[in-house]
Amino acid sequence: MRLPISLIIDDGACVNPAYWLHPEQKHKFLIPNAFTRAFADLCQQYGVKGKFSVMPMPSGLGRLDSQLNYVPPHHLQGFLSIVRKKIASRFDITPELLTHQATYNLKKGNLFHIYEDEWVKHATMSEITDYLSLAFRILRNVGLTATGVTSPWDTGIHNEPDYAEAIGRAYYRVFRRKFTWYFLHCLGEKPPRRPWISWRNRRQGLTVVSVPALTSDPFWGTVTAPTQALARRNALQGVDRMITRNGRQGRLRELFDSGYPLILLTHWQNLFAEGRSAGLDGLEELFIRIERIFGDRVEWVTLSDLARSAVPGNR
């Protein structure tokens, strides 16, 4: 039986989230649609599947179903078109809450002076449900049907039972579907774990599954590298940490030999690497090694496929 393998892409947007998140650093603002298209083509070439976040209100600049401040409308629409036509067929689409930064005030339409992870920590289950419901609706309004939720940073980890229930209830409210999942736990430096049921309401038939990442992000070092050569070197070192050229070492080798799913994690801005695409080049090298070393012993799947495997009777 082939082991499942999946790719998690966090922070997906037509803008670079690091631009607003780290104003003390110099970052490019717009991520060109040519880059998004190159990513989609690369994944199609190697048969890659997984999860791709689309932030409904990236960096709090506005709503995808309306307009984003400072972003040309044609740029936003171009990004959404690529996601709909070339990415959504291979990847689960999820919101990463609403902004991945400052919390949106649902009642007044402005931003609170508190980031979403901290707000969720103190919010009620009902408040989180309302918040996530808007995230699902915005994506649906632009032609993207979410299958689950991505948690920015460690959002929800301090009150996970309420958080998981809110995800399930928001998903049912918007889509009338009784099964969903979320990504929160990063276990790249910890013992691996298979997806697990985190909340269930048997009376209503609602089920929510937690799907963890089982690697760290191999491309963190690409963004702040001062030169293209150093960014590329950092990316290749990250690939080596996942799987060495000879296939004998690395996190993926450990997971494969232990029989765990190979659930990879990276971030959109790390692939972009300030316009150098060093992370994307590294990702291609990683795909080449995976194909050469593991071949047909692994099978690319989406995160929702992995989530369903946690439910008895679906294994």
PDB file of C-alpha atoms in Angstrom:
ATOM      1  CA  MET A   1       0.000   0.000   0.000  1.00  0.00           C
ATOM      2  CA  ARG A   2       1.338   3.432  -0.945  1.00  0.00           C
ATOM      3  CA  LEU A   3       1.975   6.004   1.783  1.00  0.00           C
ATOM      4  CA  PRO A   4       0.105   9.305   1.415  1.00  0.00           C
ATOM      5  CA  ILE A   5       2.111  12.478   0.848  1.00  0.00           C
ATOM      6  CA  SER A   6       0.704  16.008   0.949  1.00  0.00           C
ATOM      7  CA  LEU A   7       1.948  19.603   0.698  1.00  0.00           C
ATOM      8  CA  ILE A   8       0.716  22.371   2.999  1.00  0.00           C
ATOM      9  CA  ILE A   9       1.029  25.928   1.660  1.00  0.00           C
ATOM     10  CA  ASP A  10       0.343  28.579   4.295  1.00  0.00           C
ATOM     11  CA  ASP A  11      -0.243  32.325   3.826  1.00  0.00           C
ATOM     12  CA  GLY A  12      -1.433  32.225   0.223  1.00  0.00           C
ATOM     13  CA  ALA A  13      -2.331  35.656  -1.171  1.00  0.00           C
ATOM     14  CA  CYS A  14      -1.746  38.036  -4.056  1.00  0.00           C
ATOM     15  CA  VAL A  15       0.264  40.163  -1.609  1.00  0.00           C
ATOM     16  CA  ASN A  16       3.275  39.353   0.521  1.00  0.00           C
ATOM     17  CA  PRO A  17       2.061  39.058   4.143  1.00  0.00           C
ATOM     18  CA  ALA A  18       5.551  39.840   5.409  1.00  0.00           C
ATOM     19  CA  TYR A  19       5.269  43.369   3.953  1.00  0.00           C
ATOM     20  CA  TRP A  20       2.773  44.440   6.621  1.00  0.00           C
ATOM     21  CA  LEU A  21       3.723  41.956   9.316  1.00  0.00           C
ATOM     22  CA  HIS A  22       7.375  43.032   9.424  1.00  0.00           C
ATOM     23  CA  PRO A  23       7.568  46.755   8.578  1.00  0.00           C
ATOM     24  CA  GLU A  24      11.002  46.862  10.183  1.00  0.00           C
ATOM     25  CA  GLN A  25      12.218  44.746   7.269  1.00  0.00           C
ATOM     26  CA  LYS A  26      12.187  45.541   3.561  1.00  0.00           C
ATOM     27  CA  HIS A  27       9.819  43.319   1.570  1.00  0.00           C
ATOM     28  CA  LYS A  28       8.215  43.328  -1.844  1.00  0.00           C
ATOM     29  CA  PHE A  29       4.480  44.011  -1.608  1.00  0.00           C
ATOM     30  CA  LEU A  30       2.802  42.296  -4.563  1.00  0.00           C
ATOM     31  CA  ILE A  31       3.466  38.676  -5.449  1.00  0.00           C
ATOM     32  CA  PRO A  32       3.298  38.533  -9.261  1.00  0.00           C
ATOM     33  CA  ASN A  33       0.654  36.314 -10.802  1.00  0.00           C
ATOM     34  CA  ALA A  34       3.379  34.830 -12.979  1.00  0.00           C
ATOM     35  CA  PHE A  35       4.838  33.362  -9.792  1.00  0.00           C
ATOM     36  CA  THR A  36       1.480  31.928  -8.731  1.00  0.00           C
ATOM     37  CA  ARG A  37       1.098  30.389 -12.188  1.00  0.00           C
ATOM     38  CA  ALA A  38       4.612  28.923 -12.032  1.00  0.00           C
ATOM     39  CA  PHE A  39       3.791  27.294  -8.697  1.00  0.00           C
ATOM     40  CA  ALA A  40       0.579  25.817 -10.091  1.00  0.00           C
ATOM     41  CA  ASP A  41       2.364  24.495 -13.184  1.00  0.00           C
ATOM     42  CA  LEU A  42       5.111  22.919 -11.080  1.00  0.00           C
ATOM     43  CA  CYS A  43       2.594  21.098  -8.903  1.00  0.00           C
ATOM     44  CA  GLN A  44       0.727  19.866 -11.966  1.00  0.00           C
ATOM     45  CA  GLN A  45       3.972  18.611 -13.507  1.00  0.00           C
ATOM     46  CA  TYR A  46       4.772  16.432 -10.490  1.00  0.00           C
ATOM     47  CA  GLY A  47       1.215  15.466  -9.578  1.00  0.00           C
ATOM     48  CA  VAL A  48       1.390  17.306  -6.263  1.00  0.00           C
ATOM     49  CA  LYS A  49      -1.682  17.683  -4.047  1.00  0.00           C
ATOM     50  CA  GLY A  50      -2.259  19.243  -0.648  1.00  0.00           C
ATOM     51  CA  LYS A  51      -3.692  22.366   0.983  1.00  0.00           C
ATOM     52  CA  PHE A  52      -3.432  25.981  -0.185  1.00  0.00           C
ATOM     53  CA  SER A  53      -4.500  28.845   2.077  1.00  0.00           C
ATOM     54  CA  VAL A  54      -6.260  31.867   0.624  1.00  0.00           C
ATOM     55  CA  MET A  55      -6.602  34.668   3.158  1.00  0.00           C
ATOM     56  CA  PRO A  56     -10.100  36.211   2.790  1.00  0.00           C
ATOM     57  CA  MET A  57      -8.904  39.626   4.007  1.00  0.00           C
ATOM     58  CA  PRO A  58      -5.129  39.494   3.492  1.00  0.00           C
ATOM     59  CA  SER A  59      -3.308  41.665   6.019  1.00  0.00           C
ATOM     60  CA  GLY A  60      -6.608  43.460   6.684  1.00  0.00           C
ATOM     61  CA  LEU A  61      -6.395  45.321   3.363  1.00  0.00           C
ATOM     62  CA  GLY A  62     -10.006  44.569   2.453  1.00  0.00           C
ATOM     63  CA  ARG A  63     -12.181  41.668   1.323  1.00  0.00           C
ATOM     64  CA  LEU A  64     -11.402  39.443  -1.631  1.00  0.00           C
ATOM     65  CA  ASP A  65     -15.038  39.726  -2.716  1.00  0.00           C
ATOM     66  CA  SER A  66     -14.819  43.528  -2.780  1.00  0.00           C
ATOM     67  CA  GLN A  67     -11.447  45.223  -3.127  1.00  0.00           C
ATOM     68  CA  LEU A  68      -8.036  45.346  -1.476  1.00  0.00           C
ATOM     69  CA  ASN A  69      -6.433  48.677  -0.662  1.00  0.00           C
ATOM     70  CA  TYR A  70      -3.207  49.352  -2.586  1.00  0.00           C
ATOM     71  CA  VAL A  71      -3.800  46.291  -4.806  1.00  0.00           C
ATOM     72  CA  PRO A  72      -4.737  46.820  -8.489  1.00  0.00           C
ATOM     73  CA  PRO A  73      -8.069  45.065  -9.183  1.00  0.00           C
ATOM     74  CA  HIS A  74      -6.627  43.206 -12.184  1.00  0.00           C
ATOM     75  CA  HIS A  75      -3.885  41.782  -9.986  1.00  0.00           C
ATOM     76  CA  LEU A  76      -6.369  40.438  -7.436  1.00  0.00           C
ATOM     77  CA  GLN A  77      -8.650  38.994 -10.102  1.00  0.00           C
ATOM     78  CA  GLY A  78      -5.706  37.397 -11.867  1.00  0.00           C
ATOM     79  CA  PHE A  79      -4.613  35.680  -8.666  1.00  0.00           C
ATOM     80  CA  LEU A  80      -8.113  34.399  -7.939  1.00  0.00           C
ATOM     81  CA  SER A  81      -8.472  33.112 -11.491  1.00  0.00           C
ATOM     82  CA  ILE A  82      -5.270  31.078 -11.223  1.00  0.00           C
ATOM     83  CA  VAL A  83      -6.319  29.646  -7.879  1.00  0.00           C
ATOM     84  CA  ARG A  84      -9.743  28.663  -9.214  1.00  0.00           C
ATOM     85  CA  LYS A  85      -8.515  27.181 -12.497  1.00  0.00           C
ATOM     86  CA  LYS A  86      -5.109  25.694 -11.671  1.00  0.00           C
ATOM     87  CA  ILE A  87      -4.707  25.262  -7.905  1.00  0.00           C
ATOM     88  CA  ALA A  88      -8.132  24.356  -6.502  1.00  0.00           C
ATOM     89  CA  SER A  89      -8.248  21.214  -8.660  1.00  0.00           C
ATOM     90  CA  ARG A  90      -5.220  19.811  -6.815  1.00  0.00           C
ATOM     91  CA  PHE A  91      -5.325  21.503  -3.419  1.00  0.00           C
ATOM     92  CA  ASP A  92      -7.865  21.938  -0.661  1.00  0.00           C
ATOM     93  CA  ILE A  93      -8.577  25.644  -0.287  1.00  0.00           C
ATOM     94  CA  THR A  94      -8.866  27.049   3.231  1.00  0.00           C
ATOM     95  CA  PRO A  95      -9.144  30.452   4.839  1.00  0.00           C
ATOM     96  CA  GLU A  96      -6.381  31.316   7.289  1.00  0.00           C
ATOM     97  CA  LEU A  97      -8.937  32.959   9.543  1.00  0.00           C
ATOM     98  CA  LEU A  98      -9.610  36.379   7.958  1.00  0.00           C
ATOM     99  CA  THR A  99      -6.514  38.589   7.937  1.00  0.00           C
ATOM    100  CA  HIS A 100      -3.727  36.490   9.510  1.00  0.00           C
ATOM    101  CA  GLN A 101      -2.906  39.698  11.344  1.00  0.00           C
ATOM    102  CA  ALA A 102      -5.172  42.206  13.128  1.00  0.00           C
ATOM    103  CA  THR A 103      -8.593  40.897  14.136  1.00  0.00           C
ATOM    104  CA  TYR A 104     -11.537  42.167  12.107  1.00  0.00           C
ATOM    105  CA  ASN A 105     -14.381  43.755  14.059  1.00  0.00           C
ATOM    106  CA  LEU A 106     -17.484  42.052  12.675  1.00  0.00           C
ATOM    107  CA  LYS A 107     -19.825  44.676  14.137  1.00  0.00           C
ATOM    108  CA  LYS A 108     -18.043  47.885  13.145  1.00  0.00           C
ATOM    109  CA  GLY A 109     -16.033  46.822  10.114  1.00  0.00           C
ATOM    110  CA  ASN A 110     -12.675  48.021  11.409  1.00  0.00           C
ATOM    111  CA  LEU A 111      -9.622  46.258  12.824  1.00  0.00           C
ATOM    112  CA  PHE A 112      -9.028  45.595  16.503  1.00  0.00           C
ATOM    113  CA  HIS A 113      -5.650  46.336  18.073  1.00  0.00           C
ATOM    114  CA  ILE A 114      -5.092  42.626  18.643  1.00  0.00           C
ATOM    115  CA  TYR A 115      -3.905  39.843  16.371  1.00  0.00           C
ATOM    116  CA  GLU A 116      -6.191  36.953  15.524  1.00  0.00           C
ATOM    117  CA  ASP A 117      -4.315  34.311  17.504  1.00  0.00           C
ATOM    118  CA  GLU A 118      -4.593  36.346  20.698  1.00  0.00           C
ATOM    119  CA  TRP A 119      -8.238  37.257  20.040  1.00  0.00           C
ATOM    120  CA  VAL A 120      -9.254  33.619  19.547  1.00  0.00           C
ATOM    121  CA  LYS A 121      -7.608  32.753  22.855  1.00  0.00           C
ATOM    122  CA  HIS A 122     -10.172  34.908  24.691  1.00  0.00           C
ATOM    123  CA  ALA A 123     -13.171  34.644  22.333  1.00  0.00           C
ATOM    124  CA  THR A 124     -16.237  32.508  22.959  1.00  0.00           C
ATOM    125  CA  MET A 125     -17.056  29.550  20.768  1.00  0.00           C
ATOM    126  CA  SER A 126     -19.976  31.511  19.317  1.00  0.00           C
ATOM    127  CA  GLU A 127     -17.756  34.493  18.453  1.00  0.00           C
ATOM    128  CA  ILE A 128     -15.217  32.255  16.717  1.00  0.00           C
ATOM    129  CA  THR A 129     -18.050  30.582  14.798  1.00  0.00           C
ATOM    130  CA  ASP A 130     -19.263  33.945  13.482  1.00  0.00           C
ATOM    131  CA  TYR A 131     -15.720  34.946  12.542  1.00  0.00           C
ATOM    132  CA  LEU A 132     -15.028  31.761  10.604  1.00  0.00           C
ATOM    133  CA  SER A 133     -18.432  31.877   8.946  1.00  0.00           C
ATOM    134  CA  LEU A 134     -17.485  35.183   7.329  1.00  0.00           C
ATOM    135  CA  ALA A 135     -14.183  33.691   6.159  1.00  0.00           C
ATOM    136  CA  PHE A 136     -15.997  30.810   4.458  1.00  0.00           C
ATOM    137  CA  ARG A 137     -18.541  33.147   2.857  1.00  0.00           C
ATOM    138  CA  ILE A 138     -15.929  35.493   1.403  1.00  0.00           C
ATOM    139  CA  LEU A 139     -14.124  32.603  -0.262  1.00  0.00           C
ATOM    140  CA  ARG A 140     -17.397  31.187  -1.546  1.00  0.00           C
ATOM    141  CA  ASN A 141     -18.271  34.600  -2.990  1.00  0.00           C
ATOM    142  CA  VAL A 142     -15.135  34.515  -5.158  1.00  0.00           C
ATOM    143  CA  GLY A 143     -15.767  30.980  -6.376  1.00  0.00           C
ATOM    144  CA  LEU A 144     -13.635  29.073  -3.880  1.00  0.00           C
ATOM    145  CA  THR A 145     -15.214  26.354  -1.761  1.00  0.00           C
ATOM    146  CA  ALA A 146     -13.195  25.826   1.397  1.00  0.00           C
ATOM    147  CA  THR A 147     -12.894  22.326   2.826  1.00  0.00           C
ATOM    148  CA  GLY A 148     -11.326  23.258   6.171  1.00  0.00           C
ATOM    149  CA  VAL A 149      -9.452  25.937   8.123  1.00  0.00           C
ATOM    150  CA  THR A 150      -5.804  26.892   8.493  1.00  0.00           C
ATOM    151  CA  SER A 151      -4.752  28.366  11.834  1.00  0.00           C
ATOM    152  CA  PRO A 152      -2.366  31.345  11.642  1.00  0.00           C
ATOM    153  CA  TRP A 153       0.517  30.838  14.061  1.00  0.00           C
ATOM    154  CA  ASP A 154      -0.836  28.689  16.917  1.00  0.00           C
ATOM    155  CA  THR A 155      -4.356  30.111  16.804  1.00  0.00           C
ATOM    156  CA  GLY A 156      -6.742  27.980  18.830  1.00  0.00           C
ATOM    157  CA  ILE A 157      -4.147  25.915  20.638  1.00  0.00           C
ATOM    158  CA  HIS A 158      -5.036  27.409  24.038  1.00  0.00           C
ATOM    159  CA  ASN A 159      -8.763  26.672  23.741  1.00  0.00           C
ATOM    160  CA  GLU A 160      -8.754  23.964  21.119  1.00  0.00           C
ATOM    161  CA  PRO A 161     -12.024  22.244  22.120  1.00  0.00           C
ATOM    162  CA  ASP A 162     -13.963  25.493  21.570  1.00  0.00           C
ATOM    163  CA  TYR A 163     -11.931  26.315  18.468  1.00  0.00           C
ATOM    164  CA  ALA A 164     -12.561  22.911  16.887  1.00  0.00           C
ATOM    165  CA  GLU A 165     -16.270  23.094  17.664  1.00  0.00           C
ATOM    166  CA  ALA A 166     -16.473  26.588  16.160  1.00  0.00           C
ATOM    167  CA  ILE A 167     -14.871  25.307  12.957  1.00  0.00           C
ATOM    168  CA  GLY A 168     -17.396  22.492  12.711  1.00  0.00           C
ATOM    169  CA  ARG A 169     -20.376  24.716  13.436  1.00  0.00           C
ATOM    170  CA  ALA A 170     -19.255  27.497  11.074  1.00  0.00           C
ATOM    171  CA  TYR A 171     -18.669  25.013   8.287  1.00  0.00           C
ATOM    172  CA  TYR A 172     -22.092  23.476   8.738  1.00  0.00           C
ATOM    173  CA  ARG A 173     -23.693  26.920   8.940  1.00  0.00           C
ATOM    174  CA  VAL A 174     -22.267  28.033   5.601  1.00  0.00           C
ATOM    175  CA  PHE A 175     -22.091  24.804   3.595  1.00  0.00           C
ATOM    176  CA  ARG A 176     -24.506  22.442   5.373  1.00  0.00           C
ATOM    177  CA  ARG A 177     -21.745  19.838   5.406  1.00  0.00           C
ATOM    178  CA  LYS A 178     -21.110  17.785   8.512  1.00  0.00           C
ATOM    179  CA  PHE A 179     -17.420  16.960   8.095  1.00  0.00           C
ATOM    180  CA  THR A 180     -14.470  19.325   8.081  1.00  0.00           C
ATOM    181  CA  TRP A 181     -10.910  19.631   9.378  1.00  0.00           C
ATOM    182  CA  TYR A 182      -8.236  22.137  10.334  1.00  0.00           C
ATOM    183  CA  PHE A 183      -4.470  22.543  10.333  1.00  0.00           C
ATOM    184  CA  LEU A 184      -2.940  23.844  13.553  1.00  0.00           C
ATOM    185  CA  HIS A 185      -0.281  21.516  14.935  1.00  0.00           C
ATOM    186  CA  CYS A 186       3.268  21.599  13.535  1.00  0.00           C
ATOM    187  CA  LEU A 187       5.094  18.429  14.550  1.00  0.00           C
ATOM    188  CA  GLY A 188       8.189  18.796  12.394  1.00  0.00           C
ATOM    189  CA  GLU A 189      10.481  18.677  15.426  1.00  0.00           C
ATOM    190  CA  LYS A 190       8.263  16.353  17.464  1.00  0.00           C
ATOM    191  CA  PRO A 191       7.140  12.730  17.305  1.00  0.00           C
ATOM    192  CA  PRO A 192       4.802  12.282  14.335  1.00  0.00           C
ATOM    193  CA  ARG A 193       1.102  11.685  14.738  1.00  0.00           C
ATOM    194  CA  ARG A 194      -1.645  10.721  12.333  1.00  0.00           C
ATOM    195  CA  PRO A 195      -4.731  12.948  11.907  1.00  0.00           C
ATOM    196  CA  TRP A 196      -7.209  12.639  14.763  1.00  0.00           C
ATOM    197  CA  ILE A 197     -10.815  13.515  15.522  1.00  0.00           C
ATOM    198  CA  SER A 198     -10.705  16.634  17.692  1.00  0.00           C
ATOM    199  CA  TRP A 199     -14.431  17.340  18.054  1.00  0.00           C
ATOM    200  CA  ARG A 200     -17.590  15.425  17.339  1.00  0.00           C
ATOM    201  CA  ASN A 201     -21.281  15.968  17.962  1.00  0.00           C
ATOM    202  CA  ARG A 202     -22.899  12.584  17.470  1.00  0.00           C
ATOM    203  CA  ARG A 203     -26.434  13.907  17.830  1.00  0.00           C
ATOM    204  CA  GLN A 204     -25.990  16.303  14.903  1.00  0.00           C
ATOM    205  CA  GLY A 205     -23.490  14.105  13.087  1.00  0.00           C
ATOM    206  CA  LEU A 206     -20.781  16.797  12.997  1.00  0.00           C
ATOM    207  CA  THR A 207     -17.115  15.763  12.893  1.00  0.00           C
ATOM    208  CA  VAL A 208     -13.939  17.874  12.912  1.00  0.00           C
ATOM    209  CA  VAL A 209     -10.469  16.396  12.357  1.00  0.00           C
ATOM    210  CA  SER A 210      -7.075  17.890  13.190  1.00  0.00           C
ATOM    211  CA  VAL A 211      -4.446  17.306  10.484  1.00  0.00           C
ATOM    212  CA  PRO A 212      -0.873  18.114  11.599  1.00  0.00           C
ATOM    213  CA  ALA A 213       2.181  19.035   9.566  1.00  0.00           C
ATOM    214  CA  LEU A 214       4.916  16.451  10.069  1.00  0.00           C
ATOM    215  CA  THR A 215       7.835  18.504   8.751  1.00  0.00           C
ATOM    216  CA  SER A 216       9.171  21.948   9.493  1.00  0.00           C
ATOM    217  CA  ASP A 217       9.337  24.538   6.707  1.00  0.00           C
ATOM    218  CA  PRO A 218      12.544  23.842   4.739  1.00  0.00           C
ATOM    219  CA  PHE A 219      12.554  27.277   3.106  1.00  0.00           C
ATOM    220  CA  TRP A 220      12.479  29.757   6.000  1.00  0.00           C
ATOM    221  CA  GLY A 221      16.018  30.866   5.186  1.00  0.00           C
ATOM    222  CA  THR A 222      15.166  32.170   1.729  1.00  0.00           C
ATOM    223  CA  VAL A 223      13.406  35.414   2.677  1.00  0.00           C
ATOM    224  CA  THR A 224      16.095  37.213   4.643  1.00  0.00           C
ATOM    225  CA  ALA A 225      19.107  35.952   2.683  1.00  0.00           C
ATOM    226  CA  PRO A 226      21.003  38.998   1.324  1.00  0.00           C
ATOM    227  CA  THR A 227      21.850  37.444  -2.063  1.00  0.00           C
ATOM    228  CA  GLN A 228      20.289  35.098  -4.598  1.00  0.00           C
ATOM    229  CA  ALA A 229      23.139  32.620  -4.154  1.00  0.00           C
ATOM    230  CA  LEU A 230      22.690  32.498  -0.387  1.00  0.00           C
ATOM    231  CA  ALA A 231      18.924  32.189  -0.696  1.00  0.00           C
ATOM    232  CA  ARG A 232      19.339  29.249  -3.065  1.00  0.00           C
ATOM    233  CA  ARG A 233      21.924  27.631  -0.801  1.00  0.00           C
ATOM    234  CA  ASN A 234      19.589  27.954   2.175  1.00  0.00           C
ATOM    235  CA  ALA A 235      16.778  26.394   0.150  1.00  0.00           C
ATOM    236  CA  LEU A 236      18.905  23.408  -0.869  1.00  0.00           C
ATOM    237  CA  GLN A 237      20.019  22.912   2.719  1.00  0.00           C
ATOM    238  CA  GLY A 238      16.349  22.822   3.636  1.00  0.00           C
ATOM    239  CA  VAL A 239      15.727  20.189   0.978  1.00  0.00           C
ATOM    240  CA  ASP A 240      18.560  18.102   2.459  1.00  0.00           C
ATOM    241  CA  ARG A 241      16.847  18.268   5.844  1.00  0.00           C
ATOM    242  CA  MET A 242      13.772  16.774   4.222  1.00  0.00           C
ATOM    243  CA  ILE A 243      15.549  14.103   2.155  1.00  0.00           C
ATOM    244  CA  THR A 244      19.217  13.822   1.204  1.00  0.00           C
ATOM    245  CA  ARG A 245      20.284  13.215  -2.383  1.00  0.00           C
ATOM    246  CA  ASN A 246      20.930   9.542  -1.710  1.00  0.00           C
ATOM    247  CA  GLY A 247      17.580   9.210   0.057  1.00  0.00           C
ATOM    248  CA  ARG A 248      19.040   7.721   3.208  1.00  0.00           C
ATOM    249  CA  GLN A 249      18.481  10.580   5.639  1.00  0.00           C
ATOM    250  CA  GLY A 250      16.053  13.391   6.362  1.00  0.00           C
ATOM    251  CA  ARG A 251      12.649  13.894   7.916  1.00  0.00           C
ATOM    252  CA  LEU A 252      10.815  12.332   4.981  1.00  0.00           C
ATOM    253  CA  ARG A 253      12.962   9.208   5.234  1.00  0.00           C
ATOM    254  CA  GLU A 254      12.134   8.982   8.946  1.00  0.00           C
ATOM    255  CA  LEU A 255       8.420   9.351   8.289  1.00  0.00           C
ATOM    256  CA  PHE A 256       8.429   6.892   5.407  1.00  0.00           C
ATOM    257  CA  ASP A 257      10.315   4.210   7.317  1.00  0.00           C
ATOM    258  CA  SER A 258       7.933   4.647  10.269  1.00  0.00           C
ATOM    259  CA  GLY A 259       4.844   4.358   8.078  1.00  0.00           C
ATOM    260  CA  TYR A 260       3.543   7.880   8.704  1.00  0.00           C
ATOM    261  CA  PRO A 261       2.060  10.132   6.028  1.00  0.00           C
ATOM    262  CA  LEU A 262       4.567  12.567   4.554  1.00  0.00           C
ATOM    263  CA  ILE A 263       2.857  15.879   5.363  1.00  0.00           C
ATOM    264  CA  LEU A 264       5.097  18.719   4.173  1.00  0.00           C
ATOM    265  CA  LEU A 265       4.836  22.360   5.233  1.00  0.00           C
ATOM    266  CA  THR A 266       5.991  25.600   3.675  1.00  0.00           C
ATOM    267  CA  HIS A 267       4.859  29.213   3.389  1.00  0.00           C
ATOM    268  CA  TRP A 268       3.940  31.227   0.312  1.00  0.00           C
ATOM    269  CA  GLN A 269       6.354  34.070   1.042  1.00  0.00           C
ATOM    270  CA  ASN A 270       9.224  31.614   1.526  1.00  0.00           C
ATOM    271  CA  LEU A 271       8.665  30.141  -1.918  1.00  0.00           C
ATOM    272  CA  PHE A 272       8.517  33.663  -3.374  1.00  0.00           C
ATOM    273  CA  ALA A 273      11.686  34.665  -1.491  1.00  0.00           C
ATOM    274  CA  GLU A 274      11.423  38.370  -2.285  1.00  0.00           C
ATOM    275  CA  GLY A 275      11.129  37.756  -6.004  1.00  0.00           C
ATOM    276  CA  ARG A 276      14.076  35.367  -6.234  1.00  0.00           C
ATOM    277  CA  SER A 277      11.855  32.240  -6.255  1.00  0.00           C
ATOM    278  CA  ALA A 278      14.588  30.446  -4.322  1.00  0.00           C
ATOM    279  CA  GLY A 279      12.015  28.553  -2.285  1.00  0.00           C
ATOM    280  CA  LEU A 280      10.115  27.539  -5.405  1.00  0.00           C
ATOM    281  CA  ASP A 281      13.348  26.304  -6.986  1.00  0.00           C
ATOM    282  CA  GLY A 282      14.043  24.355  -3.816  1.00  0.00           C
ATOM    283  CA  LEU A 283      10.540  22.915  -3.927  1.00  0.00           C
ATOM    284  CA  GLU A 284      11.165  21.642  -7.451  1.00  0.00           C
ATOM    285  CA  GLU A 285      14.349  19.925  -6.282  1.00  0.00           C
ATOM    286  CA  LEU A 286      12.377  18.380  -3.425  1.00  0.00           C
ATOM    287  CA  PHE A 287       9.748  17.071  -5.859  1.00  0.00           C
ATOM    288  CA  ILE A 288      12.492  15.589  -8.047  1.00  0.00           C
ATOM    289  CA  ARG A 289      14.015  13.752  -5.095  1.00  0.00           C
ATOM    290  CA  ILE A 290      10.653  12.506  -3.835  1.00  0.00           C
ATOM    291  CA  GLU A 291       9.814  11.128  -7.278  1.00  0.00           C
ATOM    292  CA  ARG A 292      13.229   9.516  -7.730  1.00  0.00           C
ATOM    293  CA  ILE A 293      13.587   8.059  -4.227  1.00  0.00           C
ATOM    294  CA  PHE A 294      10.043   7.038  -3.316  1.00  0.00           C
ATOM    295  CA  GLY A 295       8.463   6.652  -6.747  1.00  0.00           C
ATOM    296  CA  ASP A 296       5.138   4.832  -6.720  1.00  0.00           C
ATOM    297  CA  ARG A 297       5.540   3.917  -3.056  1.00  0.00           C
ATOM    298  CA  VAL A 298       3.910   7.253  -2.191  1.00  0.00           C
ATOM    299  CA  GLU A 299       0.693   8.842  -3.433  1.00  0.00           C
ATOM    300  CA  TRP A 300      -0.095  12.561  -3.451  1.00  0.00           C
ATOM    301  CA  VAL A 301      -3.343  13.343  -1.612  1.00  0.00           C
ATOM    302  CA  THR A 302      -5.159  16.405  -0.276  1.00  0.00           C
ATOM    303  CA  LEU A 303      -5.418  17.223   3.412  1.00  0.00           C
ATOM    304  CA  SER A 304      -9.124  16.460   3.327  1.00  0.00           C
ATOM    305  CA  ASP A 305      -8.201  12.966   2.099  1.00  0.00           C
ATOM    306  CA  LEU A 306      -5.946  12.620   5.138  1.00  0.00           C
ATOM    307  CA  ALA A 307      -8.655  14.000   7.408  1.00  0.00           C
ATOM    308  CA  ARG A 308     -11.157  11.415   6.215  1.00  0.00           C
ATOM    309  CA  SER A 309      -8.681   8.654   7.044  1.00  0.00           C
ATOM    310  CA  ALA A 310      -9.071   9.549  10.735  1.00  0.00           C
ATOM    311  CA  VAL A 311     -12.738   8.572  10.738  1.00  0.00           C
ATOM    312  CA  PRO A 312     -13.409   4.889  11.525  1.00  0.00           C
ATOM    313  CA  GLY A 313     -14.640   3.086   8.445  1.00  0.00           C
ATOM    314  CA  ASN A 314     -12.815   5.420   6.044  1.00  0.00           C
ATOM    315  CA  ARG A 315      -9.325   3.990   6.469  1.00  0.00           C
TER     316      ARG A 315
END
